[in-house]
CSV table of N, CA and C in Angstrom, one decimal:
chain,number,residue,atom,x,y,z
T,1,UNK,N,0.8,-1.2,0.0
T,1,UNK,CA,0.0,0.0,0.0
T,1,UNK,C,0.9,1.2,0.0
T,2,UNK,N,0.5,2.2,-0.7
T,2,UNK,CA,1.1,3.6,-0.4
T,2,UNK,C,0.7,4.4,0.6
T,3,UNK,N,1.3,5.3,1.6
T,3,UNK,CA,0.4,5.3,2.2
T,3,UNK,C,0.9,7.3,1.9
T,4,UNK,N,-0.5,7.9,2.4
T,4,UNK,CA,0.0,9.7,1.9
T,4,UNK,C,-0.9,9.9,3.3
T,5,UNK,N,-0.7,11.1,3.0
T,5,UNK,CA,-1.4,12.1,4.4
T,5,UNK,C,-2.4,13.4,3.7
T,6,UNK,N,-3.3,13.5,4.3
T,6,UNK,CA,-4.0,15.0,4.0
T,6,UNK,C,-4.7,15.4,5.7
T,7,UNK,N,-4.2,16.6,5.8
T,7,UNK,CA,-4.0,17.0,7.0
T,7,UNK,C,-3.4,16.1,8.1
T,8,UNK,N,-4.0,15.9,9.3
T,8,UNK,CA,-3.6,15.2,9.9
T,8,UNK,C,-3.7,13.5,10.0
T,9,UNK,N,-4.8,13.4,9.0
T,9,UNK,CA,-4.7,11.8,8.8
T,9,UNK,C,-4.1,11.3,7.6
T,10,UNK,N,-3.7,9.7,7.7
T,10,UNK,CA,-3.3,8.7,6.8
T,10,UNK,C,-4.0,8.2,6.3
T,11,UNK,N,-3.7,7.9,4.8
T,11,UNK,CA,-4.3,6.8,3.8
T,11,UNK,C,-3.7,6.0,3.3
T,12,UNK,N,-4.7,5.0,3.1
T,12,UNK,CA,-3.5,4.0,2.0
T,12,UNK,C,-4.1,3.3,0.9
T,13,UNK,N,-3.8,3.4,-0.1
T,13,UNK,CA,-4.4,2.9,-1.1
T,13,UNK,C,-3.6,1.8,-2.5
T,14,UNK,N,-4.0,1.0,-2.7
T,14,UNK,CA,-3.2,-0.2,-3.1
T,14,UNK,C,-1.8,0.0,-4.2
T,15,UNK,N,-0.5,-0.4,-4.5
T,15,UNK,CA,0.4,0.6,-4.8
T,15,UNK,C,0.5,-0.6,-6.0
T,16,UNK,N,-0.6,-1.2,-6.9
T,16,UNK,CA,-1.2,-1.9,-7.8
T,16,UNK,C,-1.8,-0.8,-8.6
T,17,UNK,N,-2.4,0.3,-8.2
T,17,UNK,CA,-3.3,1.1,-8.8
T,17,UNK,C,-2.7,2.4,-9.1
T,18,UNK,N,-1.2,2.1,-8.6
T,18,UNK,CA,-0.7,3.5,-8.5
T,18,UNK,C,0.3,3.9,-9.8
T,19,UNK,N,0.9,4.5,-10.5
T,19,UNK,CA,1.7,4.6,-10.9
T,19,UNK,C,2.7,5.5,-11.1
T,20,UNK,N,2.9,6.7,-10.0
T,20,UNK,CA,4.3,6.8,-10.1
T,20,UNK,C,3.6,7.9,-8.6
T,21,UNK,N,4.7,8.5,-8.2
T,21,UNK,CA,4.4,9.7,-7.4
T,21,UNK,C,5.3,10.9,-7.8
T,22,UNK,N,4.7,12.0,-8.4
T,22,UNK,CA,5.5,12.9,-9.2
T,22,UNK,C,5.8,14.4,-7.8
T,23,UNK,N,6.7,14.8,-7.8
T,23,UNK,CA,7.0,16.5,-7.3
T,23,UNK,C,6.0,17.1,-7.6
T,24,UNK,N,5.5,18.3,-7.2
T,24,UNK,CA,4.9,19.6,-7.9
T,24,UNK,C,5.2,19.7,-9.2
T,25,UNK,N,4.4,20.3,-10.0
T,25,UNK,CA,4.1,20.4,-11.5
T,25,UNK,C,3.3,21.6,-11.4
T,26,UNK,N,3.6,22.3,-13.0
T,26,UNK,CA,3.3,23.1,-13.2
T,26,UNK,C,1.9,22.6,-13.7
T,27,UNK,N,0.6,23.3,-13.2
T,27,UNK,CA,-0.7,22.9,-13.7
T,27,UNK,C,-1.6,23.9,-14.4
T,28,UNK,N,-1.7,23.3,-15.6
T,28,UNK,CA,-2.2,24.5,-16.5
T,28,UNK,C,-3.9,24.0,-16.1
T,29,UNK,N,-4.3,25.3,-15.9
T,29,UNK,CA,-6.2,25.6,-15.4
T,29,UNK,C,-6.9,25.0,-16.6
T,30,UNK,N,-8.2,24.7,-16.6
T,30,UNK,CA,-8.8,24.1,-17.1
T,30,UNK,C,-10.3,25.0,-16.8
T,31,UNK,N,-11.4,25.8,-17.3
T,31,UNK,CA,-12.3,26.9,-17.6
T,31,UNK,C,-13.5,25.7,-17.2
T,32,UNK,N,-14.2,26.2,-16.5
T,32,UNK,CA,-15.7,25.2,-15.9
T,32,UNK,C,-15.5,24.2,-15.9
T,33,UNK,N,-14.7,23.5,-14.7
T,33,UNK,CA,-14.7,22.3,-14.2
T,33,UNK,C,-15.1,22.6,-13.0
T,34,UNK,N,-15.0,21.2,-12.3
T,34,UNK,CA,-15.7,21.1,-10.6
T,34,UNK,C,-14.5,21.8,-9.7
T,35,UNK,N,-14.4,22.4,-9.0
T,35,UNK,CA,-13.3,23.0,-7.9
T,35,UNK,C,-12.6,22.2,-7.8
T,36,UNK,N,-12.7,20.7,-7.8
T,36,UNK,CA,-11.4,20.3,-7.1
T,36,UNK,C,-10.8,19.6,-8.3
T,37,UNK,N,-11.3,19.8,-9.4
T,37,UNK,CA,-10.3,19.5,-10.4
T,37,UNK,C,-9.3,20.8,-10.7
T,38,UNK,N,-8.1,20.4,-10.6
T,38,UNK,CA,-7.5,22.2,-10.3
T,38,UNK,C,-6.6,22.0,-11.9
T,39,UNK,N,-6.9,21.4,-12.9
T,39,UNK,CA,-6.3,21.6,-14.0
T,39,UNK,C,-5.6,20.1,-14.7
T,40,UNK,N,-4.6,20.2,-15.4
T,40,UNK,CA,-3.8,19.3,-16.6
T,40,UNK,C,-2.0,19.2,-16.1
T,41,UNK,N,-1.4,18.3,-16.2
T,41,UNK,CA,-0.2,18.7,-16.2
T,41,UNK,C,0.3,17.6,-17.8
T,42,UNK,N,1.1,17.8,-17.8
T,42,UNK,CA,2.0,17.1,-19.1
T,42,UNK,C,2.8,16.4,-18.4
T,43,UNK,N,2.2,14.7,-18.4
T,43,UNK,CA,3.7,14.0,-17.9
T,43,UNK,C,4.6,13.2,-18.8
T,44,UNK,N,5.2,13.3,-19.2
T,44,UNK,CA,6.2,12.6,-20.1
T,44,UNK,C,5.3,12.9,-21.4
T,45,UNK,N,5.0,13.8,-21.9
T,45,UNK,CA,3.7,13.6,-23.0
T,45,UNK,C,2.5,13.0,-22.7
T,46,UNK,N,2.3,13.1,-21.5
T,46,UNK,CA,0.6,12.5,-21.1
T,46,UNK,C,-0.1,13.4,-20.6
T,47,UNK,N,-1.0,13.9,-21.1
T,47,UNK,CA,-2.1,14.9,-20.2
T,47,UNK,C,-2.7,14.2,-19.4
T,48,UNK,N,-2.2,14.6,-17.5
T,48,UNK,CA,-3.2,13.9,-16.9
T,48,UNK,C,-3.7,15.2,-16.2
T,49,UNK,N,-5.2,14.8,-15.4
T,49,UNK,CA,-6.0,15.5,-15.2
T,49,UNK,C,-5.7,15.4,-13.5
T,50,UNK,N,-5.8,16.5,-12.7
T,50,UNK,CA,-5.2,17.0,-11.5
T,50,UNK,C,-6.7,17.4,-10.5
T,51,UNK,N,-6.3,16.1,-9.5
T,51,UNK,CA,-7.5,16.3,-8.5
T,51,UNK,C,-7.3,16.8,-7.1
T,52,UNK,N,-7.6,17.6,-6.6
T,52,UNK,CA,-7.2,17.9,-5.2
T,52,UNK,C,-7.8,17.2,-4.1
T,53,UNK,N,-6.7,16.3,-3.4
T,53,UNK,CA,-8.0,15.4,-2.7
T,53,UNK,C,-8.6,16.3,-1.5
T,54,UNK,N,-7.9,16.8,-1.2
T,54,UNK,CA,-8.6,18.0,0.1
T,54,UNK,C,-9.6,18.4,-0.6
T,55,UNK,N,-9.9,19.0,-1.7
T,55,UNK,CA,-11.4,19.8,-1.7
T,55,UNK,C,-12.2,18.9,-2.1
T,56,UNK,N,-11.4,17.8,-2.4
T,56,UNK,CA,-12.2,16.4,-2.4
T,56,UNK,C,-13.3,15.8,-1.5
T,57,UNK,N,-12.8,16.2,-1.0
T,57,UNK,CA,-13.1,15.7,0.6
T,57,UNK,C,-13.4,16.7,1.5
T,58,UNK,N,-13.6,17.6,1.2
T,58,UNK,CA,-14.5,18.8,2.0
T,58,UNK,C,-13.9,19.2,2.5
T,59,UNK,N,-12.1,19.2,2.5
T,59,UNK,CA,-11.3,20.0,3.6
T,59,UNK,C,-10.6,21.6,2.8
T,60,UNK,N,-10.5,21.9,3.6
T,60,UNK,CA,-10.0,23.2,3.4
T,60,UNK,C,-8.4,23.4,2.4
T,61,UNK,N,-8.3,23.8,1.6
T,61,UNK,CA,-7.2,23.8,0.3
T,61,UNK,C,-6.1,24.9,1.0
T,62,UNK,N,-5.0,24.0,0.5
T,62,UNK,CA,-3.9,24.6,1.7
T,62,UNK,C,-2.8,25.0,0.0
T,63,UNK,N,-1.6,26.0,0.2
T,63,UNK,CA,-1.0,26.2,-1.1
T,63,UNK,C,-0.3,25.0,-1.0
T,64,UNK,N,0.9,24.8,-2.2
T,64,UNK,CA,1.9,24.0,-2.4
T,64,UNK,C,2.5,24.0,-1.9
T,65,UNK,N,3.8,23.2,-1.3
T,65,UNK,CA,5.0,23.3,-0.5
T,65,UNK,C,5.3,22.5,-1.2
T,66,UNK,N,6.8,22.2,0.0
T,66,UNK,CA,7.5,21.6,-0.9
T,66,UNK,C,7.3,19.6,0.1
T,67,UNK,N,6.7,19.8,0.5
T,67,UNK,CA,6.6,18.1,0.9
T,67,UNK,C,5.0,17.6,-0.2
T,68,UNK,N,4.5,18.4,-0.5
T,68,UNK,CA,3.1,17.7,-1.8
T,68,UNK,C,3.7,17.3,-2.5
T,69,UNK,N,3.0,16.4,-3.3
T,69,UNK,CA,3.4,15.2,-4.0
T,69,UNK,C,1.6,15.4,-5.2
T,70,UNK,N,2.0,14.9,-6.3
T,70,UNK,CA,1.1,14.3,-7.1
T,70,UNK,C,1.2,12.6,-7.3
T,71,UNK,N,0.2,12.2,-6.8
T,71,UNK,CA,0.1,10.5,-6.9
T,71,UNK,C,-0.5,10.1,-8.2
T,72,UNK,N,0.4,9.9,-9.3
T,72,UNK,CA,-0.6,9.3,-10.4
T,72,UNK,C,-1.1,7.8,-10.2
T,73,UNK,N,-2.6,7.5,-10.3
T,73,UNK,CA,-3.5,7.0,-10.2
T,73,UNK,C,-3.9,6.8,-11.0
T,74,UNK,N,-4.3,5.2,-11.5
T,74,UNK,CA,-5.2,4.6,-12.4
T,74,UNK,C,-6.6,4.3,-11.8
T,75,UNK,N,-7.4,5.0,-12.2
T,75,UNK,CA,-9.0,5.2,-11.6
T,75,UNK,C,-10.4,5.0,-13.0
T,76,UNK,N,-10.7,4.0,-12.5
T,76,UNK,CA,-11.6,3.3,-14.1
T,76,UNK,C,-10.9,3.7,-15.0
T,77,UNK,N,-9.7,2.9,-15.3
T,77,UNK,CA,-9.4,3.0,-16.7
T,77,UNK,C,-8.4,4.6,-17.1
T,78,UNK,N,-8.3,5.6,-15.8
T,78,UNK,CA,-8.5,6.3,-16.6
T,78,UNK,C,-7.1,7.1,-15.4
T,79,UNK,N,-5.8,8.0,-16.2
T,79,UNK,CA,-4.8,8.4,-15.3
T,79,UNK,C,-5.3,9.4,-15.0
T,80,UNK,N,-5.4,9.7,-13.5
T,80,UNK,CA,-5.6,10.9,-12.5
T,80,UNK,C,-4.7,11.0,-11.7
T,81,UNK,N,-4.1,12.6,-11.7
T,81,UNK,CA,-3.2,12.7,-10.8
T,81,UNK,C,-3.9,12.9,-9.4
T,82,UNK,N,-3.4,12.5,-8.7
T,82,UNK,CA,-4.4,12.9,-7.2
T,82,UNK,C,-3.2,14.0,-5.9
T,83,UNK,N,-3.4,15.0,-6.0
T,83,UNK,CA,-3.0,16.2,-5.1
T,83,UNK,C,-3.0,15.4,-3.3
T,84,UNK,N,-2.0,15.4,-2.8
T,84,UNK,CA,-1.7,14.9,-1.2
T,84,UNK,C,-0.7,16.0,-0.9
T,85,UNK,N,-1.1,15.8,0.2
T,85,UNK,CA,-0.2,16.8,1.5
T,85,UNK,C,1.7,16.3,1.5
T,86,UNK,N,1.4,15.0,1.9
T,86,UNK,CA,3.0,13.8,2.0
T,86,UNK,C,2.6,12.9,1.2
T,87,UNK,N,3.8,12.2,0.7
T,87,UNK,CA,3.5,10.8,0.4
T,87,UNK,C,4.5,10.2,1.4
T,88,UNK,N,4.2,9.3,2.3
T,88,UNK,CA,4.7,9.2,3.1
T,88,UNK,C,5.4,7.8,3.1
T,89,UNK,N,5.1,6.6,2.7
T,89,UNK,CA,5.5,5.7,2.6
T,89,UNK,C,5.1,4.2,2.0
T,90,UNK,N,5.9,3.0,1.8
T,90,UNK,CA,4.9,2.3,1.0
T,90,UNK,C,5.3,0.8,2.1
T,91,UNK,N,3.7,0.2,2.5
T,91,UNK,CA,4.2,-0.4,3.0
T,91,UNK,C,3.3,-1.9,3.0
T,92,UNK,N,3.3,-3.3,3.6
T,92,UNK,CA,2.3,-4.4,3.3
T,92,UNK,C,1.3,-4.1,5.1
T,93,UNK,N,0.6,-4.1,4.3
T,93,UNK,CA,-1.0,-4.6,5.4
T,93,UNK,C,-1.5,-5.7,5.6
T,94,UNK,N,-1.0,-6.6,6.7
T,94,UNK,CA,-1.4,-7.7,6.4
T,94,UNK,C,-3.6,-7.7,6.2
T,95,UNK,N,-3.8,-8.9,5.4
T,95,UNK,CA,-5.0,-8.9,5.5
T,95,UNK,C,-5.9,-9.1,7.4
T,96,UNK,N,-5.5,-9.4,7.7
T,96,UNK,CA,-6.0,-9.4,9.4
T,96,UNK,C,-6.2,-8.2,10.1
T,97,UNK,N,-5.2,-7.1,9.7
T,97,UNK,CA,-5.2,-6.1,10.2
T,97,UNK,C,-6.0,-5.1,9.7
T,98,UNK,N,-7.0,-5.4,8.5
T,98,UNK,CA,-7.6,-4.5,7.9
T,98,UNK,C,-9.1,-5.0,8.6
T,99,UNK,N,-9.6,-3.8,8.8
T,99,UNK,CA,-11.3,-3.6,9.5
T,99,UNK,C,-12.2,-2.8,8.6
T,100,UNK,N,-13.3,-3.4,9.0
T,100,UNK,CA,-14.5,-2.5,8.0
T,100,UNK,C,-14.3,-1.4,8.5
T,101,UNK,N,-14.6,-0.3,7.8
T,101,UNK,CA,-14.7,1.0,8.1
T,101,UNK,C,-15.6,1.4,9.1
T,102,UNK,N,-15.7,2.1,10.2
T,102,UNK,CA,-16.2,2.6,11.1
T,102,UNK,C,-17.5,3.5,10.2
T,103,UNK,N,-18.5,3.8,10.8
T,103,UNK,CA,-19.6,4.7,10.0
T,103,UNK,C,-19.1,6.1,10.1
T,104,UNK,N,-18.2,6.4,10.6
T,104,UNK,CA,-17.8,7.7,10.9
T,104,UNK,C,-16.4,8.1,10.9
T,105,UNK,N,-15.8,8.2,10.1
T,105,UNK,CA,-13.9,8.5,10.3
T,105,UNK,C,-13.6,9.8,9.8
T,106,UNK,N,-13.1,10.6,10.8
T,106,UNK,CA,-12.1,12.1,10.5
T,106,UNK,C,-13.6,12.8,9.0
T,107,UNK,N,-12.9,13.2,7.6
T,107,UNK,CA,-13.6,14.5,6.9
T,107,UNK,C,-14.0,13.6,6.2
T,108,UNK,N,-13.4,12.3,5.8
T,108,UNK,CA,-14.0,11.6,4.4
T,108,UNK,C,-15.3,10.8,4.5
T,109,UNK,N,-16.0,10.8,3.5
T,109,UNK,CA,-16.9,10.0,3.1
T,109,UNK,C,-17.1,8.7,3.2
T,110,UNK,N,-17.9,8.2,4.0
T,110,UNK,CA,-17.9,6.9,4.7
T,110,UNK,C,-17.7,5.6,2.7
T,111,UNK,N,-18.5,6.3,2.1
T,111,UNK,CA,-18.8,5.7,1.0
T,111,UNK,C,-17.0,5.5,0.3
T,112,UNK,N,-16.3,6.1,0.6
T,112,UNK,CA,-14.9,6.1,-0.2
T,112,UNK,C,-14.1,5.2,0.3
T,113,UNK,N,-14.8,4.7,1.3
T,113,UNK,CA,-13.5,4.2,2.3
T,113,UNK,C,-13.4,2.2,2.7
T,114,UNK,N,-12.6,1.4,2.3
T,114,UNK,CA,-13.1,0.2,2.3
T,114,UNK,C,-12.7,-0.2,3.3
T,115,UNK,N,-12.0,0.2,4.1
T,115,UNK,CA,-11.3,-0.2,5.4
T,115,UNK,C,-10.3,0.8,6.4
T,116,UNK,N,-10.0,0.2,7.2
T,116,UNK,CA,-9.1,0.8,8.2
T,116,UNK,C,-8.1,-0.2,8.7
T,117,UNK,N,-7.2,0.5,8.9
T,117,UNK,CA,-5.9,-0.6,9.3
T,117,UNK,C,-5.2,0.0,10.7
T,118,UNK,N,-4.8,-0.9,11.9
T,118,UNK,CA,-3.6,-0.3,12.7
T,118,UNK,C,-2.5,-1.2,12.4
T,119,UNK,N,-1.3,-0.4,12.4
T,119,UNK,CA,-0.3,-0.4,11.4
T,119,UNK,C,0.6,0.3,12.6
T,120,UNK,N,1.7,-0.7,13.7
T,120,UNK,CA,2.8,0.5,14.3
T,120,UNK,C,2.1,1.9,15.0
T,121,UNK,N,1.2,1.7,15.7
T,121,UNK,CA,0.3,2.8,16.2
T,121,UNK,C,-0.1,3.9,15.3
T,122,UNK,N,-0.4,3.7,13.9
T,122,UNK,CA,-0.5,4.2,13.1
T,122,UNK,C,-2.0,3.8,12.4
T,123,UNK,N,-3.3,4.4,12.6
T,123,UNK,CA,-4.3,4.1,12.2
T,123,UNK,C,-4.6,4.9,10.6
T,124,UNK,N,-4.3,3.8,9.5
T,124,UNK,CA,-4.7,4.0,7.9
T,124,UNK,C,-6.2,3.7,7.6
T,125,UNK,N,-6.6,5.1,6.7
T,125,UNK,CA,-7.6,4.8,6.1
T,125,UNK,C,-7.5,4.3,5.0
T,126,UNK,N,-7.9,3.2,4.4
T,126,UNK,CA,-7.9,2.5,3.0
T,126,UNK,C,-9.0,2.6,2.3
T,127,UNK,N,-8.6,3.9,0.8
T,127,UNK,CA,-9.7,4.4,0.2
T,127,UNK,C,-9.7,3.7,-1.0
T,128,UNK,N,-11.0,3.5,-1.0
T,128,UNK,CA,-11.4,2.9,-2.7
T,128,UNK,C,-11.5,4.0,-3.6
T,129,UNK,N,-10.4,4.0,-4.5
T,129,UNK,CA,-10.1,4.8,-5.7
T,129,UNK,C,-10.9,5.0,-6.8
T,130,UNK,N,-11.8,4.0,-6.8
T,130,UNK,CA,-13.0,3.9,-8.2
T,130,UNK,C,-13.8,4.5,-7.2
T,131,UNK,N,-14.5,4.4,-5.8
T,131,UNK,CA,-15.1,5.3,-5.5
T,131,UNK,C,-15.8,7.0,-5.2
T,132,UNK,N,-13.9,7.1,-4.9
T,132,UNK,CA,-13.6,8.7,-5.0
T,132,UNK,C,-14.3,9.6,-6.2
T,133,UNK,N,-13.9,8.9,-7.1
T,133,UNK,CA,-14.8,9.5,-8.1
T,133,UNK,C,-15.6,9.0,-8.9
T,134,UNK,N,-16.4,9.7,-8.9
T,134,UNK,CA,-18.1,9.2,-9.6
T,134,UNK,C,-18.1,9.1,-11.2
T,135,UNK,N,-19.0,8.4,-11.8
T,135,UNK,CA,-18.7,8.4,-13.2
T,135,UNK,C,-19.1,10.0,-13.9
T,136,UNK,N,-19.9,10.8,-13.3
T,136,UNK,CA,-19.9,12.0,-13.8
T,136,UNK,C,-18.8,12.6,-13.6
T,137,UNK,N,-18.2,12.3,-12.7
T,137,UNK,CA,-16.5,13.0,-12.3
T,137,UNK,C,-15.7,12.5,-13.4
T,138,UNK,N,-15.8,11.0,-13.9
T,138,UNK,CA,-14.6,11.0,-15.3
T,138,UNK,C,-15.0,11.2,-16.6
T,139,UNK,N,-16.6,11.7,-16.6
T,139,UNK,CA,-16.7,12.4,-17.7
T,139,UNK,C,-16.6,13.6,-18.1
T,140,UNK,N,-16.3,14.3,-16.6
T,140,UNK,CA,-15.9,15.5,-16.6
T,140,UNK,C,-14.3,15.7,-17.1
T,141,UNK,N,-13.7,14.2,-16.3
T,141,UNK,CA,-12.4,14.4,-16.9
T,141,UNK,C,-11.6,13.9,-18.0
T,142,UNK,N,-12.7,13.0,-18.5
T,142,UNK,CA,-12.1,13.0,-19.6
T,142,UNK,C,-12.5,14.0,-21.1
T,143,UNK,N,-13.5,15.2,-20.5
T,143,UNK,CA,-13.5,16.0,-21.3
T,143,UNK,C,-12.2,16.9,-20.5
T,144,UNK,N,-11.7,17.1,-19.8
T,144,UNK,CA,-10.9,18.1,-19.4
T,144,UNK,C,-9.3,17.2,-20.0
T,145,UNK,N,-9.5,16.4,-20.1
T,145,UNK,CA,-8.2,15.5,-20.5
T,145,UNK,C,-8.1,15.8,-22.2
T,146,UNK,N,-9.4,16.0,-22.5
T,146,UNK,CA,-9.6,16.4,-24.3
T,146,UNK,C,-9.3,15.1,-25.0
């Protein structure tokens, strides 16, 4: 699992689905999209589309520093960069240690979330990546992808 941070909590999401974790990038805007699509970047010649998981997730949009990271993410089929605070590390979960999700955890949506793990006193949320975004969300992105 990889595991990243947005504010004060951890996530982890399967590092099968992942494909690279890039620095800051220059993000060119993108004219009537949803807020938390914050634009395009060019990666190696690939236009991917740039999601901010904080306004994703109803949290408050913080600027860039220098510890954010873009997680490129394969999400139905489709490359999304996904905006995190850290990426912080990659690590194995055993299956035992993973629990249904509580009805209620920290800002995110009970619906995104497939589990919870303690991990080294370390409580990860494990988010379902096809959930995060809705199929109106990758039609939005893949007109914003062109």
């Amino acid at each position: 699992m990889i595991v990243f941070q947005l504010q004060d909590e951890e996530y982890a999401v399967p590092v099968n689905q992942i494909g690279s974790i890039e620095r800051q990038q220059p993000i060119t805007r993108v004219p009537q999209t949803l807020p938390y699509v914050k634009g395009v970047i060019n990666l190696r010649g690939v236009v991917i589309p740039i999601i901010d998981l904080r306004l994703r997730f109803g949290m408050e949009e913080t600027d860039f520093d220098a510890n954010k990271r873009i997680i490129i993410a394969q999400i139905n089929e489709m490359e999304v960069g996904l905006i995190v605070d850290v990426a912080n590390d990659v690590i194995d979960i055993p299956e035992e240690l993973i629990e249904p999700a509580p009805e209620v955890i920290g800002t995110v949506n009970a619906d995104y979330i497939e589990g919870v793990a303690k991990v080294d006193n370390r409580l990860l949320i494990l988010l379902d990546l096809q959930k995060v975004l809705s199929f109106q969300d990758i039609d939005v992105l893949n007109a914003v992808e062109g």
